PDB file of C-alpha atoms and ligand atoms in Angstrom:
ATOM      1  CA  MET A   1      -2.279  10.319 -43.613  1.00 72.00           C
ATOM      2  CA  ASN A   2      -2.843   8.317 -40.477  1.00 90.00           C
ATOM      3  CA  GLU A   3      -3.172  11.178 -38.044  1.00 95.00           C
ATOM      4  CA  LEU A   4      -1.829  10.664 -34.542  1.00 96.00           C
ATOM      5  CA  ILE A   5      -1.465  14.196 -33.216  1.00 97.00           C
ATOM      6  CA  ARG A   6      -3.203  17.422 -34.162  1.00 98.00           C
ATOM      7  CA  LEU A   7      -2.381  20.717 -32.512  1.00 98.00           C
ATOM      8  CA  VAL A   8      -4.806  23.549 -33.218  1.00 98.00           C
ATOM      9  CA  ASP A   9      -3.723  27.090 -32.362  1.00 98.00           C
ATOM     10  CA  ILE A  10      -1.798  25.914 -29.301  1.00 98.00           C
ATOM     11  CA  GLY A  11      -0.404  28.569 -26.989  1.00 98.00           C
ATOM     12  CA  LYS A  12       1.443  28.326 -23.711  1.00 98.00           C
ATOM     13  CA  GLN A  13       2.022  31.359 -21.540  1.00 97.00           C
ATOM     14  CA  TYR A  14       3.979  31.730 -18.350  1.00 95.00           C
ATOM     15  CA  GLN A  15       3.487  34.579 -15.898  1.00 91.00           C
ATOM     16  CA  MET A  16       6.733  35.736 -14.336  1.00 89.00           C
ATOM     17  CA  GLY A  17       6.740  38.758 -12.054  1.00 90.00           C
ATOM     18  CA  GLY A  18       4.173  40.725 -14.032  1.00 92.00           C
ATOM     19  CA  GLU A  19       5.656  39.688 -17.375  1.00 94.00           C
ATOM     20  CA  THR A  20       3.873  37.311 -19.713  1.00 94.00           C
ATOM     21  CA  ILE A  21       6.116  34.907 -21.632  1.00 94.00           C
ATOM     22  CA  ALA A  22       4.604  33.230 -24.670  1.00 96.00           C
ATOM     23  CA  ALA A  23       6.599  29.994 -24.799  1.00 97.00           C
ATOM     24  CA  LEU A  24       4.331  28.743 -27.595  1.00 98.00           C
ATOM     25  CA  ASP A  25       2.097  30.934 -29.707  1.00 97.00           C
ATOM     26  CA  GLY A  26      -0.427  29.803 -32.297  1.00 95.00           C
ATOM     27  CA  ILE A  27       1.027  26.388 -33.131  1.00 98.00           C
ATOM     28  CA  ASN A  28      -0.801  24.380 -35.781  1.00 98.00           C
ATOM     29  CA  LEU A  29       0.752  21.027 -36.472  1.00 97.00           C
ATOM     30  CA  THR A  30      -0.296  17.550 -37.507  1.00 98.00           C
ATOM     31  CA  ILE A  31       1.876  14.521 -36.862  1.00 97.00           C
ATOM     32  CA  ALA A  32       1.180  11.188 -38.504  1.00 96.00           C
ATOM     33  CA  ARG A  33       1.569   7.786 -36.936  1.00 96.00           C
ATOM     34  CA  ASN A  34       5.079   6.404 -37.459  1.00 95.00           C
ATOM     35  CA  GLU A  35       6.540   9.798 -38.242  1.00 96.00           C
ATOM     36  CA  TYR A  36      10.195  10.392 -37.377  1.00 97.00           C
ATOM     37  CA  MET A  37      10.597  14.054 -36.628  1.00 97.00           C
ATOM     38  CA  ALA A  38      12.785  16.562 -34.856  1.00 97.00           C
ATOM     39  CA  PHE A  39      12.036  19.895 -33.280  1.00 98.00           C
ATOM     40  CA  ILE A  40      14.957  22.235 -33.683  1.00 97.00           C
ATOM     41  CA  GLY A  41      15.442  25.886 -32.806  1.00 96.00           C
ATOM     42  CA  SER A  42      17.488  28.110 -30.559  1.00 95.00           C
ATOM     43  CA  SER A  43      17.483  27.982 -26.778  1.00 94.00           C
ATOM     44  CA  GLY A  44      14.199  29.284 -25.395  1.00 95.00           C
ATOM     45  CA  SER A  45      12.291  28.787 -28.661  1.00 96.00           C
ATOM     46  CA  GLY A  46       9.729  26.499 -27.002  1.00 97.00           C
ATOM     47  CA  LYS A  47      10.942  22.988 -27.797  1.00 96.00           C
ATOM     48  CA  SER A  48      10.713  21.529 -24.292  1.00 95.00           C
ATOM     49  CA  THR A  49       7.418  23.285 -23.691  1.00 96.00           C
ATOM     50  CA  MET A  50       6.153  21.597 -26.864  1.00 97.00           C
ATOM     51  CA  MET A  51       7.376  18.176 -25.720  1.00 96.00           C
ATOM     52  CA  ASN A  52       5.748  18.577 -22.306  1.00 95.00           C
ATOM     53  CA  ILE A  53       2.438  19.374 -23.932  1.00 96.00           C
ATOM     54  CA  LEU A  54       2.733  16.518 -26.443  1.00 96.00           C
ATOM     55  CA  GLY A  55       3.556  14.164 -23.562  1.00 94.00           C
ATOM     56  CA  CYS A  56       0.555  15.378 -21.548  1.00 93.00           C
ATOM     57  CA  LEU A  57       2.908  16.476 -18.767  1.00 90.00           C
ATOM     58  CA  ASP A  58       1.663  20.038 -19.157  1.00 93.00           C
ATOM     59  CA  THR A  59      -1.509  21.672 -20.477  1.00 94.00           C
ATOM     60  CA  PRO A  60      -1.652  24.477 -23.034  1.00 97.00           C
ATOM     61  CA  SER A  61      -3.020  27.922 -22.116  1.00 97.00           C
ATOM     62  CA  LYS A  62      -5.043  27.971 -25.316  1.00 97.00           C
ATOM     63  CA  GLY A  63      -5.870  25.851 -28.324  1.00 98.00           C
ATOM     64  CA  SER A  64      -6.644  22.160 -28.630  1.00 98.00           C
ATOM     65  CA  TYR A  65      -4.559  19.020 -28.642  1.00 97.00           C
ATOM     66  CA  PHE A  66      -6.095  15.968 -30.286  1.00 97.00           C
ATOM     67  CA  LEU A  67      -4.331  12.677 -29.638  1.00 95.00           C
ATOM     68  CA  ASN A  68      -5.702   9.711 -31.589  1.00 93.00           C
ATOM     69  CA  GLY A  69      -8.629  11.954 -32.489  1.00 93.00           C
ATOM     70  CA  ARG A  70      -9.493  12.688 -28.859  1.00 94.00           C
ATOM     71  CA  ASP A  71      -9.362  16.131 -27.331  1.00 96.00           C
ATOM     72  CA  VAL A  72      -6.865  15.786 -24.486  1.00 96.00           C
ATOM     73  CA  ALA A  73      -8.611  18.600 -22.554  1.00 96.00           C
ATOM     74  CA  SER A  74     -11.762  16.477 -22.381  1.00 96.00           C
ATOM     75  CA  MET A  75      -9.991  13.566 -20.677  1.00 95.00           C
ATOM     76  CA  SER A  76     -10.433  12.944 -16.971  1.00 94.00           C
ATOM     77  CA  GLN A  77      -7.371  12.812 -14.714  1.00 91.00           C
ATOM     78  CA  SER A  78      -7.355   9.032 -14.775  1.00 91.00           C
ATOM     79  CA  GLU A  79      -7.777   8.849 -18.544  1.00 92.00           C
ATOM     80  CA  LEU A  80      -4.913  11.291 -18.885  1.00 91.00           C
ATOM     81  CA  ALA A  81      -2.691   9.249 -16.588  1.00 88.00           C
ATOM     82  CA  GLN A  82      -3.597   6.132 -18.531  1.00 87.00           C
ATOM     83  CA  THR A  83      -2.799   7.811 -21.846  1.00 89.00           C
ATOM     84  CA  ARG A  84       0.551   8.975 -20.488  1.00 87.00           C
ATOM     85  CA  ASN A  85       1.390   5.506 -19.236  1.00 83.00           C
ATOM     86  CA  ARG A  86       0.185   3.504 -22.218  1.00 85.00           C
ATOM     87  CA  GLU A  87       0.798   5.712 -25.234  1.00 90.00           C
ATOM     88  CA  ILE A  88       3.829   7.775 -24.425  1.00 93.00           C
ATOM     89  CA  GLY A  89       7.429   7.019 -23.531  1.00 92.00           C
ATOM     90  CA  PHE A  90       9.654   9.874 -22.380  1.00 91.00           C
ATOM     91  CA  ILE A  91      13.426  10.088 -22.760  1.00 91.00           C
ATOM     92  CA  PHE A  92      15.235  13.041 -21.213  1.00 85.00           C
ATOM     93  CA  GLN A  93      18.671  14.530 -21.747  1.00 82.00           C
ATOM     94  CA  SER A  94      19.601  13.876 -18.126  1.00 82.00           C
ATOM     95  CA  PHE A  95      18.307  10.266 -18.154  1.00 83.00           C
ATOM     96  CA  ASN A  96      16.237  10.758 -14.928  1.00 88.00           C
ATOM     97  CA  LEU A  97      17.091   7.355 -13.485  1.00 94.00           C
ATOM     98  CA  LEU A  98      16.574   6.450  -9.842  1.00 94.00           C
ATOM     99  CA  PRO A  99      20.127   6.500  -8.436  1.00 95.00           C
ATOM    100  CA  ARG A 100      19.677   3.695  -5.892  1.00 96.00           C
ATOM    101  CA  ALA A 101      17.861   1.336  -8.229  1.00 96.00           C
ATOM    102  CA  THR A 102      19.525  -1.110 -10.615  1.00 97.00           C
ATOM    103  CA  ALA A 103      19.039  -0.925 -14.367  1.00 97.00           C
ATOM    104  CA  LEU A 104      16.429  -3.680 -14.102  1.00 97.00           C
ATOM    105  CA  GLN A 105      14.579  -1.956 -11.254  1.00 96.00           C
ATOM    106  CA  ASN A 106      14.616   1.359 -13.096  1.00 96.00           C
ATOM    107  CA  VAL A 107      13.039  -0.222 -16.149  1.00 95.00           C
ATOM    108  CA  MET A 108      10.486  -2.214 -14.123  1.00 95.00           C
ATOM    109  CA  GLN A 109       9.351   0.905 -12.310  1.00 90.00           C
ATOM    110  CA  THR A 110       7.055   2.174 -15.080  1.00 85.00           C
ATOM    111  CA  LEU A 111       5.285  -1.176 -15.155  1.00 89.00           C
ATOM    112  CA  ILE A 112       4.407  -0.871 -11.466  1.00 86.00           C
ATOM    113  CA  TYR A 113       2.248   2.159 -12.300  1.00 79.00           C
ATOM    114  CA  ARG A 114       0.532   0.121 -14.959  1.00 79.00           C
ATOM    115  CA  GLY A 115      -0.424  -2.664 -12.587  1.00 82.00           C
ATOM    116  CA  VAL A 116       1.664  -5.329 -14.296  1.00 89.00           C
ATOM    117  CA  ARG A 117       2.392  -8.324 -12.020  1.00 93.00           C
ATOM    118  CA  PRO A 118       5.939  -8.712 -10.627  1.00 92.00           C
ATOM    119  CA  ALA A 119       6.955 -11.786 -12.659  1.00 93.00           C
ATOM    120  CA  GLU A 120       5.679 -10.239 -15.882  1.00 94.00           C
ATOM    121  CA  ARG A 121       7.341  -6.929 -14.988  1.00 94.00           C
ATOM    122  CA  GLU A 122      10.715  -8.563 -14.706  1.00 96.00           C
ATOM    123  CA  LYS A 123      10.275 -10.489 -17.936  1.00 95.00           C
ATOM    124  CA  ARG A 124       9.338  -7.398 -19.882  1.00 94.00           C
ATOM    125  CA  ALA A 125      12.044  -5.254 -18.313  1.00 96.00           C
ATOM    126  CA  ARG A 126      14.711  -7.856 -19.138  1.00 96.00           C
ATOM    127  CA  HIS A 127      13.450  -8.002 -22.686  1.00 93.00           C
ATOM    128  CA  ALA A 128      13.570  -4.192 -23.008  1.00 92.00           C
ATOM    129  CA  LEU A 129      17.151  -4.136 -21.670  1.00 95.00           C
ATOM    130  CA  GLU A 130      18.061  -6.836 -24.172  1.00 92.00           C
ATOM    131  CA  ARG A 131      16.680  -4.728 -26.997  1.00 86.00           C
ATOM    132  CA  VAL A 132      19.040  -1.902 -26.089  1.00 87.00           C
ATOM    133  CA  GLY A 133      21.964  -4.311 -25.693  1.00 89.00           C
ATOM    134  CA  LEU A 134      22.237  -4.151 -21.898  1.00 94.00           C
ATOM    135  CA  GLU A 135      21.393  -7.722 -20.909  1.00 95.00           C
ATOM    136  CA  LYS A 136      24.769  -7.952 -19.149  1.00 96.00           C
ATOM    137  CA  ARG A 137      24.210  -4.810 -17.088  1.00 97.00           C
ATOM    138  CA  VAL A 138      20.815  -5.447 -15.473  1.00 97.00           C
ATOM    139  CA  ASP A 139      22.166  -5.380 -11.911  1.00 97.00           C
ATOM    140  CA  HIS A 140      24.269  -2.254 -12.292  1.00 97.00           C
ATOM    141  CA  LEU A 141      23.333   0.965 -10.551  1.00 97.00           C
ATOM    142  CA  PRO A 142      23.256   4.119 -12.712  1.00 95.00           C
ATOM    143  CA  ASN A 143      26.644   5.285 -11.373  1.00 95.00           C
ATOM    144  CA  GLN A 144      28.125   1.940 -12.434  1.00 96.00           C
ATOM    145  CA  LEU A 145      27.091   2.577 -16.038  1.00 95.00           C
ATOM    146  CA  SER A 146      28.529   4.803 -18.747  1.00 92.00           C
ATOM    147  CA  GLY A 147      26.530   7.785 -20.018  1.00 88.00           C
ATOM    148  CA  GLY A 148      25.446   5.944 -23.142  1.00 89.00           C
ATOM    149  CA  GLN A 149      24.445   2.888 -21.092  1.00 92.00           C
ATOM    150  CA  ARG A 150      22.411   5.102 -18.752  1.00 93.00           C
ATOM    151  CA  GLN A 151      20.631   6.598 -21.703  1.00 90.00           C
ATOM    152  CA  ARG A 152      19.944   3.099 -23.013  1.00 92.00           C
ATOM    153  CA  VAL A 153      18.419   2.178 -19.634  1.00 95.00           C
ATOM    154  CA  ALA A 154      16.215   5.256 -19.981  1.00 94.00           C
ATOM    155  CA  ILE A 155      15.238   4.157 -23.481  1.00 92.00           C
ATOM    156  CA  ALA A 156      14.495   0.626 -22.246  1.00 93.00           C
ATOM    157  CA  ARG A 157      12.342   2.135 -19.511  1.00 93.00           C
ATOM    158  CA  ALA A 158      10.440   4.179 -22.080  1.00 90.00           C
ATOM    159  CA  LEU A 159      10.096   1.121 -24.346  1.00 87.00           C
ATOM    160  CA  CYS A 160       8.961  -1.489 -21.877  1.00 88.00           C
ATOM    161  CA  GLY A 161       5.542   0.120 -21.604  1.00 83.00           C
ATOM    162  CA  GLU A 162       5.271  -0.439 -25.376  1.00 83.00           C
ATOM    163  CA  PRO A 163       4.246   3.145 -26.058  1.00 89.00           C
ATOM    164  CA  SER A 164       3.272   4.081 -29.583  1.00 88.00           C
ATOM    165  CA  ILE A 165       4.956   7.471 -29.216  1.00 94.00           C
ATOM    166  CA  LEU A 166       8.511   8.073 -28.042  1.00 95.00           C
ATOM    167  CA  LEU A 167       9.317  11.630 -27.037  1.00 96.00           C
ATOM    168  CA  ALA A 168      12.992  12.401 -26.558  1.00 95.00           C
ATOM    169  CA  ASP A 169      14.174  15.840 -25.446  1.00 94.00           C
ATOM    170  CA  GLU A 170      17.871  16.181 -26.366  1.00 91.00           C
ATOM    171  CA  PRO A 171      18.436  12.443 -25.857  1.00 89.00           C
ATOM    172  CA  THR A 172      22.060  12.600 -26.915  1.00 87.00           C
ATOM    173  CA  GLY A 173      22.906  15.983 -25.402  1.00 84.00           C
ATOM    174  CA  ASN A 174      25.142  14.386 -22.773  1.00 80.00           C
ATOM    175  CA  LEU A 175      26.743  11.755 -24.985  1.00 81.00           C
ATOM    176  CA  ASP A 176      29.895  11.587 -27.081  1.00 83.00           C
ATOM    177  CA  SER A 177      29.671  11.164 -30.825  1.00 86.00           C
ATOM    178  CA  SER A 178      30.146   7.385 -31.012  1.00 84.00           C
ATOM    179  CA  THR A 179      27.563   6.756 -28.269  1.00 84.00           C
ATOM    180  CA  THR A 180      25.264   9.200 -30.025  1.00 88.00           C
ATOM    181  CA  ALA A 181      25.597   7.121 -33.190  1.00 89.00           C
ATOM    182  CA  ASP A 182      24.583   3.975 -31.235  1.00 86.00           C
ATOM    183  CA  ILE A 183      21.531   5.686 -29.777  1.00 88.00           C
ATOM    184  CA  MET A 184      20.509   7.053 -33.178  1.00 92.00           C
ATOM    185  CA  ALA A 185      20.861   3.589 -34.728  1.00 91.00           C
ATOM    186  CA  LEU A 186      18.521   2.345 -32.019  1.00 89.00           C
ATOM    187  CA  PHE A 187      16.020   5.125 -32.776  1.00 92.00           C
ATOM    188  CA  ASP A 188      16.208   4.283 -36.485  1.00 94.00           C
ATOM    189  CA  THR A 189      15.330   0.671 -35.633  1.00 92.00           C
ATOM    190  CA  LEU A 190      12.435   1.709 -33.398  1.00 91.00           C
ATOM    191  CA  HIS A 191      11.104   3.881 -36.190  1.00 94.00           C
ATOM    192  CA  SER A 192      11.310   1.031 -38.680  1.00 94.00           C
ATOM    193  CA  GLU A 193       9.414  -1.132 -36.169  1.00 91.00           C
ATOM    194  CA  GLY A 194       6.499   1.292 -36.277  1.00 93.00           C
ATOM    195  CA  HIS A 195       7.025   3.650 -33.354  1.00 93.00           C
ATOM    196  CA  THR A 196       6.376   7.359 -33.757  1.00 96.00           C
ATOM    197  CA  LEU A 197       9.528   9.238 -32.771  1.00 97.00           C
ATOM    198  CA  ILE A 198       9.587  12.897 -31.851  1.00 97.00           C
ATOM    199  CA  LEU A 199      12.960  14.309 -30.875  1.00 97.00           C
ATOM    200  CA  VAL A 200      14.372  17.639 -29.808  1.00 96.00           C
ATOM    201  CA  THR A 201      17.921  18.295 -30.859  1.00 94.00           C
ATOM    202  CA  HIS A 202      20.518  20.989 -31.401  1.00 89.00           C
ATOM    203  CA  GLU A 203      22.589  18.757 -33.623  1.00 89.00           C
ATOM    204  CA  PRO A 204      22.067  18.795 -37.404  1.00 90.00           C
ATOM    205  CA  GLU A 205      23.363  15.212 -37.802  1.00 89.00           C
ATOM    206  CA  ILE A 206      20.618  13.997 -35.512  1.00 92.00           C
ATOM    207  CA  ALA A 207      17.920  16.025 -37.212  1.00 94.00           C
ATOM    208  CA  ASN A 208      19.224  14.438 -40.407  1.00 93.00           C
ATOM    209  CA  HIS A 209      18.082  10.995 -39.240  1.00 92.00           C
ATOM    210  CA  CYS A 210      14.541  12.307 -39.169  1.00 96.00           C
ATOM    211  CA  GLN A 211      12.185  12.536 -42.121  1.00 95.00           C
ATOM    212  CA  ARG A 212      10.731  15.776 -40.908  1.00 97.00           C
ATOM    213  CA  THR A 213      12.223  18.805 -39.190  1.00 97.00           C
ATOM    214  CA  VAL A 214      10.169  21.545 -37.554  1.00 97.00           C
ATOM    215  CA  ARG A 215      12.049  24.671 -36.585  1.00 97.00           C
ATOM    216  CA  LEU A 216      10.598  26.684 -33.723  1.00 97.00           C
ATOM    217  CA  SER A 217      11.400  30.326 -33.171  1.00 97.00           C
ATOM    218  CA  ASP A 218       9.921  32.383 -30.327  1.00 97.00           C
ATOM    219  CA  GLY A 219       7.122  29.878 -29.887  1.00 97.00           C
ATOM    220  CA  HIS A 220       6.184  29.831 -33.583  1.00 97.00           C
ATOM    221  CA  VAL A 221       6.740  27.274 -36.321  1.00 97.00           C
ATOM    222  CA  LEU A 222       9.299  28.934 -38.545  1.00 97.00           C
ATOM    223  CA  LEU A 223       9.934  26.047 -40.922  1.00 96.00           C
ATOM    224  CA  ASP A 224       8.381  22.622 -41.432  1.00 97.00           C
ATOM    225  CA  GLN A 225      10.386  20.471 -43.803  1.00 96.00           C
ATOM    226  CA  THR A 226       9.830  16.897 -44.891  1.00 95.00           C
ATOM    227  CA  LYS A 227      12.467  15.028 -46.861  1.00 91.00           C
ATOM    228  CA  PRO A 228      11.244  13.705 -50.163  1.00 85.00           C
ATOM    229  CA  ALA A 229      10.252  10.042 -49.885  1.00 75.00           C
ATOM    230  CA  GLN A 230      13.052   7.706 -50.907  1.00 64.00           C
ATOM    231  CA  GLN A 231      12.655   6.487 -54.430  1.00 58.00           C
ATOM    232  CA  ASN A 232      12.384   2.750 -54.704  1.00 55.00           C
ATOM    233  CA  VAL A 233      14.899   1.935 -57.365  1.00 56.00           C
ATOM    234  CA  GLU A 234      13.846  -1.047 -59.401  1.00 58.00           C
ATOM    235  CA  VAL A 235      16.622  -3.557 -59.587  1.00 59.00           C
ATOM    236  CA  ASN A 236      16.480  -5.870 -62.529  1.00 60.00           C
ATOM    237  CA  PRO A 237      18.072  -9.158 -61.424  1.00 56.00           C
ATOM    238  CA  HIS A 238      18.621 -10.158 -65.042  1.00 61.00           C
ATOM    239  CA  GLY A 239      20.031  -6.846 -66.181  1.00 49.00           C
TER     240      GLY A 239
HETATM  241  N1  ATP B 301       8.118  27.152 -15.907  1.00 84.09           N
HETATM  242  C1  ATP B 301       8.400  28.258 -16.599  1.00 84.09           C
HETATM  243  N2  ATP B 301       8.119  29.485 -16.091  1.00 84.09           N
HETATM  244  C2  ATP B 301       8.373  30.592 -16.796  1.00 84.09           C
HETATM  245  N3  ATP B 301       8.919  30.612 -18.028  1.00 84.09           N
HETATM  246  C3  ATP B 301       9.224  29.437 -18.584  1.00 84.09           C
HETATM  247  C4  ATP B 301       8.980  28.197 -17.905  1.00 84.09           C
HETATM  248  N4  ATP B 301       9.393  27.179 -18.700  1.00 84.09           N
HETATM  249  C5  ATP B 301       9.871  27.756 -19.818  1.00 84.09           C
HETATM  250  N5  ATP B 301       9.759  29.110 -19.759  1.00 84.09           N
HETATM  251  C6  ATP B 301      10.149  30.066 -20.819  1.00 84.09           C
HETATM  252  O1  ATP B 301       9.506  29.661 -22.011  1.00 84.09           O
HETATM  253  C7  ATP B 301      10.385  29.775 -23.128  1.00 84.09           C
HETATM  254  C8  ATP B 301      10.521  28.425 -23.829  1.00 84.09           C
HETATM  255  O2  ATP B 301      11.212  27.517 -22.962  1.00 84.09           O
HETATM  256  P1  ATP B 301      11.589  26.044 -23.397  1.00 84.09           P
HETATM  257  O3  ATP B 301      12.108  25.348 -22.203  1.00 84.09           O
HETATM  258  O4  ATP B 301      10.433  25.429 -24.088  1.00 84.09           O
HETATM  259  O5  ATP B 301      12.758  26.320 -24.454  1.00 84.09           O
HETATM  260  P2  ATP B 301      13.662  25.280 -25.276  1.00 84.09           P
HETATM  261  O6  ATP B 301      13.440  25.543 -26.724  1.00 84.09           O
HETATM  262  O7  ATP B 301      13.436  23.904 -24.781  1.00 84.09           O
HETATM  263  O8  ATP B 301      15.146  25.775 -24.900  1.00 84.09           O
HETATM  264  P3  ATP B 301      16.512  24.909 -24.676  1.00 84.09           P
HETATM  265  O9  ATP B 301      17.044  24.607 -26.049  1.00 84.09           O
HETATM  266  O10 ATP B 301      17.387  25.882 -23.947  1.00 84.09           O
HETATM  267  O11 ATP B 301      16.183  23.701 -23.867  1.00 84.09           O
HETATM  268  C9  ATP B 301      11.687  30.320 -22.585  1.00 84.09           C
HETATM  269  O12 ATP B 301      11.722  31.708 -22.810  1.00 84.09           O
HETATM  270  C10 ATP B 301      11.620  30.019 -21.104  1.00 84.09           C
HETATM  271  O13 ATP B 301      12.330  30.989 -20.364  1.00 84.09           O
HETATM  272 MG1   MG B 302      14.636  22.501 -23.728  1.00 84.09          MG
END
């Protein structure tokens, strides 16, 4: 197994008015490179908390997170920022696009943080928008795009940094079923191209696209299921 992520006894607690909430509690999990997995579980079970920790947007209260074999807690602020920018692409349910920026500008934005030169930024952003089928919508503002197109802009933005890991928290939560199918087809392609995809979803059909499903309950792993590998059926061209 080509290990990408290892979580060792991860816990995340929140203090709220004298009460301690354990959003995650004693999580042990290993995720391989190029895995395609979904976190499922009821509302409040810890899925978004998990994604924020995996994406280095938040730090655990206890335990260790190893990314590419490195303890994330040992990274300096700048190393952490670099890891976030280079390794990880985030896709949110609510798209999180800049409302006054065009599709192209929204996608280029992440490359600014990475110090990519303007001409190269535009080239890469256009390419990312092409990959999600939006080459004809580069100059549209978010409110001039459909929900599915907005989500594709968000995916292009996550992709243009060429992250190895794509984290998507309810990426199709605001989309109708046919647009959801388009987005899932795109995720399937990204997986086959070698990306590691980690999704959060409420929808069984979406979890079904994934090879592995981890069910969280009250901050614990309740179930960790991997589909059996597909059998390669030998086809005899002469038979
Ligand atoms: N910033 C915070 N402060 C206090 N409590 C929090 C905070 N963020 C999350 N929690 C609590 O931690 C628990 C897990 O929250 P989390 O957002 O991870 O759930 P979730 O599985 O993503 O739920 P949903 O499906 O509704 O998005 C919940 O009980 C929530 O109330
Ligand atoms: Mg959530």
